[in-house]
Short mmCIF file of C-alpha atoms in Angstrom, two decimals:
data_model
loop_
_atom_site.label_atom_id
_atom_site.label_comp_id
_atom_site.label_asym_id
_atom_site.label_seq_id
_atom_site.Cartn_x
_atom_site.Cartn_y
_atom_site.Cartn_z
CA UNK A 1 82.16 10.09 -50.38
CA UNK A 2 79.12 10.47 -48.18
CA UNK A 3 77.36 13.69 -47.18
CA UNK A 4 79.13 14.11 -43.84
CA UNK A 5 82.54 13.92 -45.45
CA UNK A 6 81.43 16.40 -48.08
CA UNK A 7 80.28 18.82 -45.40
CA UNK A 8 83.58 18.49 -43.53
CA UNK A 9 85.52 19.05 -46.77
CA UNK A 10 83.47 22.16 -47.59
CA UNK A 11 83.93 23.49 -44.07
CA UNK A 12 87.68 22.93 -44.31
CA UNK A 13 87.81 24.76 -47.67
CA UNK A 14 85.85 27.72 -46.24
CA UNK A 15 88.18 27.82 -43.25
CA UNK A 16 91.24 27.81 -45.52
CA UNK A 17 89.77 30.62 -47.63
CA UNK A 18 89.07 32.68 -44.50
CA UNK A 19 92.66 32.17 -43.40
CA UNK A 20 93.98 33.95 -46.50
CA UNK A 21 95.27 37.43 -45.61
CA UNK A 22 94.93 36.90 -41.85
CA UNK A 23 97.39 36.10 -39.18
CA UNK A 24 97.06 32.85 -37.34
CA UNK A 25 95.78 34.69 -34.28
CA UNK A 26 93.13 36.53 -36.29
CA UNK A 27 92.18 33.34 -38.01
CA UNK A 28 91.84 31.51 -34.68
CA UNK A 29 89.71 34.34 -33.24
CA UNK A 30 87.50 34.30 -36.33
CA UNK A 31 87.04 30.56 -36.18
CA UNK A 32 86.21 30.80 -32.49
CA UNK A 33 83.59 33.49 -33.16
CA UNK A 34 82.12 31.48 -36.01
CA UNK A 35 81.99 28.37 -33.86
CA UNK A 36 80.22 30.29 -31.09
CA UNK A 37 77.76 31.67 -33.61
CA UNK A 38 77.08 28.16 -34.94
CA UNK A 39 76.56 26.83 -31.44
CA UNK A 40 74.27 29.75 -30.61
CA UNK A 41 72.24 29.18 -33.78
CA UNK A 42 72.06 25.47 -33.06
CA UNK A 43 70.96 26.19 -29.52
CA UNK A 44 68.34 28.68 -30.75
CA UNK A 45 67.15 26.13 -33.24
CA UNK A 46 66.97 23.52 -30.51
CA UNK A 47 65.13 25.94 -28.28
CA UNK A 48 62.77 26.74 -31.13
CA UNK A 49 62.11 23.07 -31.69
CA UNK A 50 61.64 22.58 -27.97
CA UNK A 51 59.19 25.50 -27.86
CA UNK A 52 57.32 24.05 -30.79
CA UNK A 53 57.04 20.69 -29.09
CA UNK A 54 56.11 22.37 -25.84
CA UNK A 55 53.33 24.33 -27.50
CA UNK A 56 52.24 21.22 -29.34
CA UNK A 57 52.23 19.26 -26.11
CA UNK A 58 50.23 21.97 -24.37
CA UNK A 59 47.75 22.00 -27.21
CA UNK A 60 47.40 18.25 -27.05
CA UNK A 61 46.90 18.38 -23.31
CA UNK A 62 44.34 21.16 -23.67
CA UNK A 63 42.48 19.22 -26.34
CA UNK A 64 42.63 16.13 -24.15
CA UNK A 65 41.20 18.10 -21.23
CA UNK A 66 38.46 19.56 -23.42
CA UNK A 67 37.66 16.11 -24.75
CA UNK A 68 37.49 14.70 -21.22
CA UNK A 69 35.28 17.60 -20.13
CA UNK A 70 32.94 17.00 -23.06
CA UNK A 71 32.81 13.30 -22.22
CA UNK A 72 32.08 14.12 -18.57
CA UNK A 73 29.32 16.53 -19.58
CA UNK A 74 27.83 13.95 -21.92
CA UNK A 75 27.98 11.34 -19.18
CA UNK A 76 26.36 13.73 -16.71
CA UNK A 77 23.63 14.58 -19.20
CA UNK A 78 23.11 10.89 -19.89
CA UNK A 79 22.95 10.11 -16.18
CA UNK A 80 20.54 13.02 -15.67
CA UNK A 81 18.34 11.82 -18.53
CA UNK A 82 18.39 8.29 -17.13
CA UNK A 83 17.53 9.59 -13.66
CA UNK A 84 14.65 11.70 -14.98
CA UNK A 85 13.37 8.76 -16.99
CA UNK A 86 13.52 6.53 -13.91
CA UNK A 87 11.75 9.19 -11.85
CA UNK A 88 9.05 9.49 -14.49
CA UNK A 89 8.61 5.72 -14.61
CA UNK A 90 8.45 5.56 -10.81
CA UNK A 91 5.91 8.39 -10.77
CA UNK A 92 3.81 6.59 -13.37
CA UNK A 93 4.05 3.39 -11.34
CA UNK A 94 3.04 5.24 -8.18
CA UNK A 95 0.10 6.85 -9.95
CA UNK A 96 -0.93 3.48 -11.36
CA UNK A 97 -0.65 1.90 -7.91
CA UNK A 98 -2.67 4.75 -6.42
CA UNK A 99 -5.34 4.30 -9.09
CA UNK A 100 -5.37 0.57 -8.45
CA UNK A 101 -5.54 1.10 -4.70
CA UNK A 102 -8.32 3.64 -5.14
CA UNK A 103 -10.17 1.17 -7.35
CA UNK A 104 -9.64 -1.61 -4.83
CA UNK A 105 -10.76 0.65 -1.99
CA UNK A 106 -13.89 1.59 -3.92
CA UNK A 107 -14.66 -2.06 -4.63
CA UNK A 108 -13.94 -3.05 -1.04
CA UNK A 109 -16.04 -0.16 0.25
CA UNK A 110 -18.90 -1.22 -1.98
CA UNK A 111 -18.46 -4.84 -0.95
CA UNK A 112 -18.18 -3.81 2.69
CA UNK A 113 -21.32 -1.69 2.43
CA UNK A 114 -23.24 -4.47 0.74
CA UNK A 115 -21.93 -7.10 3.13
CA UNK A 116 -22.42 -5.10 6.29
CA UNK A 117 -25.94 -3.94 5.41
CA UNK A 118 -26.89 -7.47 4.48
CA UNK A 119 -25.24 -8.69 7.66
CA UNK A 120 -27.19 -6.12 9.70
CA UNK A 121 -30.48 -7.28 8.21
CA UNK A 122 -29.57 -10.95 8.47
CA UNK A 123 -28.35 -10.38 12.02
CA UNK A 124 -31.72 -8.89 12.94
CA UNK A 125 -33.49 -11.88 11.37
CA UNK A 126 -31.23 -14.37 13.13
CA UNK A 127 -31.70 -12.61 16.46
CA UNK A 128 -35.48 -12.76 16.04
CA UNK A 129 -35.30 -16.43 15.00
CA UNK A 130 -33.31 -17.23 18.14
CA UNK A 131 -35.81 -15.31 20.25
CA UNK A 132 -38.78 -17.11 18.75
CA UNK A 133 -37.10 -20.49 19.22
CA UNK A 134 -36.23 -19.65 22.83
CA UNK A 135 -39.82 -18.61 23.54
CA UNK A 136 -41.10 -21.81 21.97
CA UNK A 137 -38.70 -23.98 24.00
CA UNK A 138 -39.63 -22.52 27.38
CA UNK A 139 -43.29 -22.08 26.45
CA UNK A 140 -43.38 -18.37 27.09
CA UNK A 141 -46.44 -16.76 25.61
CA UNK A 142 -45.26 -13.24 26.36
CA UNK A 143 -47.55 -10.21 26.51
CA UNK A 144 -50.74 -10.04 24.56
CA UNK A 145 -49.87 -9.77 20.88
CA UNK A 146 -50.56 -6.48 19.11
CA UNK A 147 -53.33 -6.27 16.54
CA UNK A 148 -52.30 -8.35 13.53
CA UNK A 149 -51.58 -6.81 10.19
CA UNK A 150 -54.28 -7.05 7.53
CA UNK A 151 -54.38 -10.37 5.81
CA UNK A 152 -53.14 -10.65 2.28
CA UNK A 153 -56.59 -11.51 0.97
CA UNK A 154 -58.39 -8.61 2.62
CA UNK A 155 -55.72 -5.95 2.14
CA UNK A 156 -57.40 -2.51 2.22
CA UNK A 157 -57.55 -0.30 -0.81
CA UNK A 158 -57.97 3.44 -0.48
CA UNK A 159 -61.04 4.98 -2.02
CA UNK A 160 -61.87 8.59 -2.62
CA UNK A 161 -62.71 11.07 -5.28
CA UNK A 162 -62.43 10.02 -8.89
CA UNK A 163 -58.83 9.85 -10.13
CA UNK A 164 -57.61 11.11 -6.73
CA UNK A 165 -55.00 8.39 -6.21
CA UNK A 166 -53.67 8.49 -9.76
CA UNK A 167 -53.30 12.21 -10.28
CA UNK A 168 -49.83 13.67 -10.73
CA UNK A 169 -50.24 16.80 -8.58
CA UNK A 170 -49.30 15.86 -5.04
CA UNK A 171 -50.08 19.01 -3.07
CA UNK A 172 -49.70 19.67 0.66
CA UNK A 173 -49.91 16.63 2.90
CA UNK A 174 -49.83 14.19 0.01
CA UNK A 175 -47.39 11.94 1.89
CA UNK A 176 -49.96 11.54 4.70
CA UNK A 177 -53.04 11.12 2.51
CA UNK A 178 -51.56 8.29 0.50
CA UNK A 179 -49.88 8.24 -2.87
CA UNK A 180 -49.89 5.85 -5.80
CA UNK A 181 -48.36 6.40 -9.19
CA UNK A 182 -47.49 3.86 -11.88
CA UNK A 183 -47.37 0.98 -9.43
CA UNK A 184 -45.35 2.88 -6.80
CA UNK A 185 -46.37 3.39 -3.19
CA UNK A 186 -45.09 6.21 -1.03
CA UNK A 187 -44.04 4.89 2.38
CA UNK A 188 -42.69 7.11 5.15
CA UNK A 189 -39.83 5.74 7.27
CA UNK A 190 -39.35 7.56 10.58
CA UNK A 191 -36.29 7.29 12.81
CA UNK A 192 -37.56 6.18 16.19
CA UNK A 193 -40.86 7.55 17.39
CA UNK A 194 -40.19 11.26 16.83
CA UNK A 195 -37.11 11.40 14.60
CA UNK A 196 -36.54 12.46 11.03
CA UNK A 197 -38.51 10.95 8.17
CA UNK A 198 -37.26 9.54 4.89
CA UNK A 199 -39.95 8.99 2.31
CA UNK A 200 -39.54 6.12 -0.11
CA UNK A 201 -41.12 5.21 -3.42
CA UNK A 202 -41.60 1.44 -3.28
CA UNK A 203 -42.84 -0.79 -6.05
CA UNK A 204 -46.10 -2.39 -4.99
CA UNK A 205 -44.90 -5.73 -6.40
CA UNK A 206 -41.66 -5.71 -4.41
CA UNK A 207 -41.34 -8.38 -1.76
CA UNK A 208 -41.81 -7.34 1.84
CA UNK A 209 -38.44 -8.86 2.73
CA UNK A 210 -36.68 -6.72 0.07
CA UNK A 211 -38.46 -3.61 1.35
CA UNK A 212 -37.26 -4.23 4.92
CA UNK A 213 -33.76 -4.92 3.64
CA UNK A 214 -33.75 -1.62 1.71
CA UNK A 215 -34.82 0.28 4.82
CA UNK A 216 -31.99 -1.29 6.80
CA UNK A 217 -29.63 -0.33 4.00
CA UNK A 218 -30.81 3.30 3.80
CA UNK A 219 -30.54 3.77 7.58
CA UNK A 220 -27.09 2.14 7.77
CA UNK A 221 -28.11 -0.50 10.27
CA UNK A 222 -24.61 -1.98 10.12
CA UNK A 223 -22.98 1.14 11.59
CA UNK A 224 -24.19 0.46 15.12
CA UNK A 225 -22.23 -1.57 17.69
CA UNK A 226 -22.53 -5.32 17.40
CA UNK A 227 -24.41 -5.67 20.69
CA UNK A 228 -27.04 -3.20 19.46
CA UNK A 229 -29.86 -4.28 17.18
CA UNK A 230 -32.39 -2.63 14.89
CA UNK A 231 -36.01 -3.35 14.11
CA UNK A 232 -38.74 -1.99 11.86
CA UNK A 233 -42.27 -1.46 13.20
CA UNK A 234 -45.58 -0.94 11.46
CA UNK A 235 -48.75 -0.50 13.52
CA UNK A 236 -46.74 -1.38 16.62
CA UNK A 237 -45.73 -4.73 15.20
CA UNK A 238 -42.21 -5.79 14.31
CA UNK A 239 -41.77 -6.47 10.61
CA UNK A 240 -38.72 -8.59 11.45
CA UNK A 241 -40.96 -10.73 13.69
CA UNK A 242 -43.52 -10.87 10.89
CA UNK A 243 -40.92 -12.15 8.42
CA UNK A 244 -39.78 -14.81 10.89
CA UNK A 245 -43.39 -15.88 11.56
CA UNK A 246 -44.00 -16.16 7.82
CA UNK A 247 -40.86 -18.28 7.49
CA UNK A 248 -42.04 -20.58 10.26
CA UNK A 249 -45.40 -20.94 8.53
CA UNK A 250 -43.65 -21.99 5.33
CA UNK A 251 -44.67 -18.93 3.30
CA UNK A 252 -42.28 -18.29 0.42
CA UNK A 253 -40.58 -14.92 0.14
CA UNK A 254 -42.05 -14.05 -3.25
CA UNK A 255 -45.58 -14.70 -1.97
CA UNK A 256 -45.51 -11.69 0.38
CA UNK A 257 -45.31 -8.36 -1.44
CA UNK A 258 -45.55 -4.74 -0.37
CA UNK A 259 -49.08 -4.05 -1.58
CA UNK A 260 -50.37 -6.84 0.67
CA UNK A 261 -49.71 -4.62 3.71
CA UNK A 262 -49.32 -1.07 2.38
CA UNK A 263 -51.55 1.16 0.31
CA UNK A 264 -49.41 4.34 0.28
CA UNK A 265 -49.06 7.05 2.87
CA UNK A 266 -48.33 4.73 5.80
CA UNK A 267 -45.44 5.29 8.20
CA UNK A 268 -43.04 2.65 9.48
CA UNK A 269 -40.62 3.23 12.36
CA UNK A 270 -36.96 2.28 12.27
CA UNK A 271 -35.80 1.88 15.86
CA UNK A 272 -32.41 1.14 17.38
CA UNK A 273 -31.96 -0.67 20.69
CA UNK A 274 -28.89 -1.15 22.83
CA UNK A 275 -27.80 -4.43 24.42
CA UNK A 276 -30.24 -3.89 27.34
CA UNK A 277 -33.17 -3.41 24.96
CA UNK A 278 -33.43 0.33 25.54
CA UNK A 279 -34.46 2.36 22.53
CA UNK A 280 -31.90 4.88 21.31
CA UNK A 281 -33.38 8.13 20.08
CA UNK A 282 -30.26 9.31 18.25
CA UNK A 283 -28.11 7.69 15.62
CA UNK A 284 -24.88 6.21 16.91
#
């Protein structure tokens, strides 16, 4: 006999025992009440189980939502961290590019300065070469030449009191009286005929060509329009013309040095001319 049959047998025995001492109507009413109570208990039990599963399902859903929220927050944090890292890398790249561009600009500016100043000096030389060649071709003698510069052999040397030229104390007017110190000569460079003056310490063994180039560099000869030109004059004679004449005579550059023409204290004039040959008194 299985368990279900045993339960039915026990229920039948209990029903028969309850029927003792009762009328059939009372017994039927009792059985009906007991059956209703069993159904009610079964329904309550089912409801209880349903409530349990409902609560369990709600808990699972809530946990699932919390888990999804945590995953979303972690993903957002990860995306934010990735974005910040990318921004930092881009910022570093931009800074590196800016440093590289600044470096390139500095190099280009230096190259441009060197190139343009050299070009200004070379342009002045080439212009004078073309002028000399044109004069030679047409046989133009031009106006009477200015007094020549002292020859290299008979270059003057200042004389004066003992140890005057070698003393360290300069004093008032030293730049006009002449100045020598440890092989350096003080040469005044004036802008135009009445402009500002820039004094320069030049090595007496420096070539005359290098000295003229340095003057062009210091006065930014390249910053004038292309149809303008610059020249340097000493004792009313063009030093650019002097360099071209020395070239035509076959004199090497290293054979002509500063002390051959300067003894300290002299003044040279840096002049700017427009395309018509008119001197410009102000810097462009």
